[in-house]
mmCIF file of C-alpha atoms in Angstrom:
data_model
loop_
_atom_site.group_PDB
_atom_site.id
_atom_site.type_symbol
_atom_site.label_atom_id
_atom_site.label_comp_id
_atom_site.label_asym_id
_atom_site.label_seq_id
_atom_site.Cartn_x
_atom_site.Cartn_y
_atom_site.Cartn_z
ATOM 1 C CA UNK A 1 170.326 84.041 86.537
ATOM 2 C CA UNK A 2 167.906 81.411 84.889
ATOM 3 C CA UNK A 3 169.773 79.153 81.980
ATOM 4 C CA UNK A 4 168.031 80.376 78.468
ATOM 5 C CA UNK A 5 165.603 78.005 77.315
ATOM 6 C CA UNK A 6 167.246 77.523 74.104
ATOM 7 C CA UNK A 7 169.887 75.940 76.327
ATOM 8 C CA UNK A 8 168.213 74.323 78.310
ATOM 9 C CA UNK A 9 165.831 72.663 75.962
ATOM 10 C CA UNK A 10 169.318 71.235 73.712
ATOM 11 C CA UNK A 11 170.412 69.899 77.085
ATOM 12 C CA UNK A 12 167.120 68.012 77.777
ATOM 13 C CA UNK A 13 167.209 66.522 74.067
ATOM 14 C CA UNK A 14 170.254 65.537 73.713
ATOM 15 C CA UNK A 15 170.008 63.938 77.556
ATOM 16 C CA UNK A 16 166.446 61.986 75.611
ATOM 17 C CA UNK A 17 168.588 60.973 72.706
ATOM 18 C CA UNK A 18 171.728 59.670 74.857
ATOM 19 C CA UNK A 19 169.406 56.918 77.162
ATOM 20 C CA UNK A 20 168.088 56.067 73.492
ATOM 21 C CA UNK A 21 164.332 57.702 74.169
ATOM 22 C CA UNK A 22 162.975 60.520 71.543
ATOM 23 C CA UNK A 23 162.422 63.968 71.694
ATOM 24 C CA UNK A 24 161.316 66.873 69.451
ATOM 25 C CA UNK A 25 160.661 70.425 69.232
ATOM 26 C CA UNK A 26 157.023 70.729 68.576
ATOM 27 C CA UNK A 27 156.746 75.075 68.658
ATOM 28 C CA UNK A 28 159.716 76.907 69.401
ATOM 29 C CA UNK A 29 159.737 80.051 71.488
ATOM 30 C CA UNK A 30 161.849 82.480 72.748
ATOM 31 C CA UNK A 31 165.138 81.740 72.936
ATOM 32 C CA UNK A 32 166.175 83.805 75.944
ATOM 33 C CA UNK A 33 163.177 83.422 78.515
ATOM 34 C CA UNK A 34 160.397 81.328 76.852
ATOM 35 C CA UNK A 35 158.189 79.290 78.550
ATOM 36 C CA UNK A 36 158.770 75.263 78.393
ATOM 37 C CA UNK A 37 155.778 72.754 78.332
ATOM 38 C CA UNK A 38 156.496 69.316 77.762
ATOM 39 C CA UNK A 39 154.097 66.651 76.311
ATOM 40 C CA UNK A 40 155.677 63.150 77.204
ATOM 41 C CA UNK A 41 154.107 60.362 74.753
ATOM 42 C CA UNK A 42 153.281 57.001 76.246
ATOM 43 C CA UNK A 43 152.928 53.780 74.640
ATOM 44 C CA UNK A 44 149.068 53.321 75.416
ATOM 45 C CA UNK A 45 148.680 56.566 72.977
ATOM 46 C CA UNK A 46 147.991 58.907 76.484
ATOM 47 C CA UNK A 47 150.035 61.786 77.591
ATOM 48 C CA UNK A 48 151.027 63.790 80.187
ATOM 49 C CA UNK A 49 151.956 67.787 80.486
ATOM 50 C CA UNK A 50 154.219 68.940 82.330
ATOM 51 C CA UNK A 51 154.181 73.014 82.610
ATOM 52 C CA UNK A 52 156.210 75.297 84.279
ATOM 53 C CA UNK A 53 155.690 75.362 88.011
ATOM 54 C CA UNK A 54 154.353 78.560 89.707
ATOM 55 C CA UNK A 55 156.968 81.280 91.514
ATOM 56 C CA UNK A 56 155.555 80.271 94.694
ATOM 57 C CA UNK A 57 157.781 76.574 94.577
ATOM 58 C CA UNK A 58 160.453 78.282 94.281
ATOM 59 C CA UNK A 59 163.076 79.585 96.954
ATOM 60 C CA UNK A 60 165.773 82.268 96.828
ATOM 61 C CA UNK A 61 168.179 79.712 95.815
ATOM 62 C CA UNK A 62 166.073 78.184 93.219
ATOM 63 C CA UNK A 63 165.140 81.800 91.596
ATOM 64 C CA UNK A 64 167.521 80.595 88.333
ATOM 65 C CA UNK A 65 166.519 77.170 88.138
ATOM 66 C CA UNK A 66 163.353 75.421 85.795
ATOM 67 C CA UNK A 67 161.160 73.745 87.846
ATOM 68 C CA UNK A 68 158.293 71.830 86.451
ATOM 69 C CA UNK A 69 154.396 70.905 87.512
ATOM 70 C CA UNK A 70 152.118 68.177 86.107
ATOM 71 C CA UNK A 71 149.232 70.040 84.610
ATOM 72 C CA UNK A 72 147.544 66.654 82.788
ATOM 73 C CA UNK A 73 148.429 63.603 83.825
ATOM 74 C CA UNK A 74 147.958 60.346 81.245
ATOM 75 C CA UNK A 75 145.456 61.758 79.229
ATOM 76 C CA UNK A 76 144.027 61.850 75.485
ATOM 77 C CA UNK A 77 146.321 63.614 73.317
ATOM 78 C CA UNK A 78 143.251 66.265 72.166
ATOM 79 C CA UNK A 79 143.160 67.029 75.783
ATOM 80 C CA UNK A 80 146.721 68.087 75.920
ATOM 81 C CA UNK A 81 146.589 69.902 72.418
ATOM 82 C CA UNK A 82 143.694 71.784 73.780
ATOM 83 C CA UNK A 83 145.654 72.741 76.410
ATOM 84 C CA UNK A 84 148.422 73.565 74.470
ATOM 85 C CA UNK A 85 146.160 75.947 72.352
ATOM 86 C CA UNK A 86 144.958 77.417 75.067
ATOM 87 C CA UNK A 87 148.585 78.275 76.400
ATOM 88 C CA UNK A 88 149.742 79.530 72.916
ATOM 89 C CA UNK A 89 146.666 82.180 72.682
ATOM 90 C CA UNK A 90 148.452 83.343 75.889
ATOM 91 C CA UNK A 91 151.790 83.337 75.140
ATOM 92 C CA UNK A 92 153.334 82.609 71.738
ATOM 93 C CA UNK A 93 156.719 82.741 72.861
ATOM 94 C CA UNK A 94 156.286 79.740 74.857
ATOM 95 C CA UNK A 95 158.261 76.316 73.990
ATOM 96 C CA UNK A 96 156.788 72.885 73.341
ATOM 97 C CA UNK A 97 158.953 69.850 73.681
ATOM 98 C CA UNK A 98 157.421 66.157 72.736
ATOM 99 C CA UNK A 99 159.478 63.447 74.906
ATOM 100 C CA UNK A 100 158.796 59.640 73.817
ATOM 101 C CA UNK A 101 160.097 57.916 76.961
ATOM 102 C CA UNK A 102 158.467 55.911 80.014
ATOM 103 C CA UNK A 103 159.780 57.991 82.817
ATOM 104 C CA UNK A 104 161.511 61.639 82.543
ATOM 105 C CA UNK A 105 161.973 61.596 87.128
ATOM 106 C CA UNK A 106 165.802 61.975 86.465
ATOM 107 C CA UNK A 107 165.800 64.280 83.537
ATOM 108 C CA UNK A 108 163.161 66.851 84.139
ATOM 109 C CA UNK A 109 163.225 69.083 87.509
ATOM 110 C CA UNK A 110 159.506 68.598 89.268
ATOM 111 C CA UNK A 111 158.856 70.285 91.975
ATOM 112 C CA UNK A 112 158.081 67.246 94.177
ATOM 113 C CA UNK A 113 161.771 66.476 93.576
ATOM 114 C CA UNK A 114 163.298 70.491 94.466
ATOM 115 C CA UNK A 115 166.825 69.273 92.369
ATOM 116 C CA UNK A 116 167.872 70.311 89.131
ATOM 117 C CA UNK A 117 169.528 67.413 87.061
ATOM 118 C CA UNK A 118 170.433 69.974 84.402
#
């Protein structure tokens, strides 16, 4: 069973806030089985998205864990809003979560990386 994404998006704030680094909830979706999309903010003003990887990354022992994908990668912030929008039409229920930090590699599962720190 997947961890709710109320949960898991507390755990990866409070993780942000511990090391010192920000993090906000930009839209909040369903607290049960939402989709997560996370905009991390970088000094130079660019940003990347990270979105929620496809089924196909995952195994039979990964079927309850969050694995993430880069969909934009250090660009313009009105390319990720786009983006954003975009996803929202979609699916409402969705979460957005804005991280202010230099690197996220030990706090946000990517698929490259097939572990879970959560």
């Amino acid at each position: 069973m997947r961890l709710r994404s109320d949960i898991f998006v507390s755990a990866l704030t409070r993780r942000l806030f511990a090391r010192g680094d920000f993090a906000a909830v930009e839209h909040k979706g369903s607290e049960e089985a939402g989709a997560i999309f996370i905009r991390q903010r970088f000094r130079d003003g660019l940003e990347t998205l990270y979105a929620p990887a496809p089924q196909s990354f995952f195994d039979e022992e990964e079927s309850g864990t969050r694995l993430f994908e880069v969909r934009l990668d250090r660009r313009e912030p009105e390319d990720i809003r786009q983006t954003l929008d975009r996803e929202l039409k979609f699916d409402p229920d969705l979460w957005i979560i804005e991280l202010e930090t230099d690197d996220i590699a030990d706090i946000v599962p990517l698929v490259e990386q097939r572990s879970n720190p959560l």
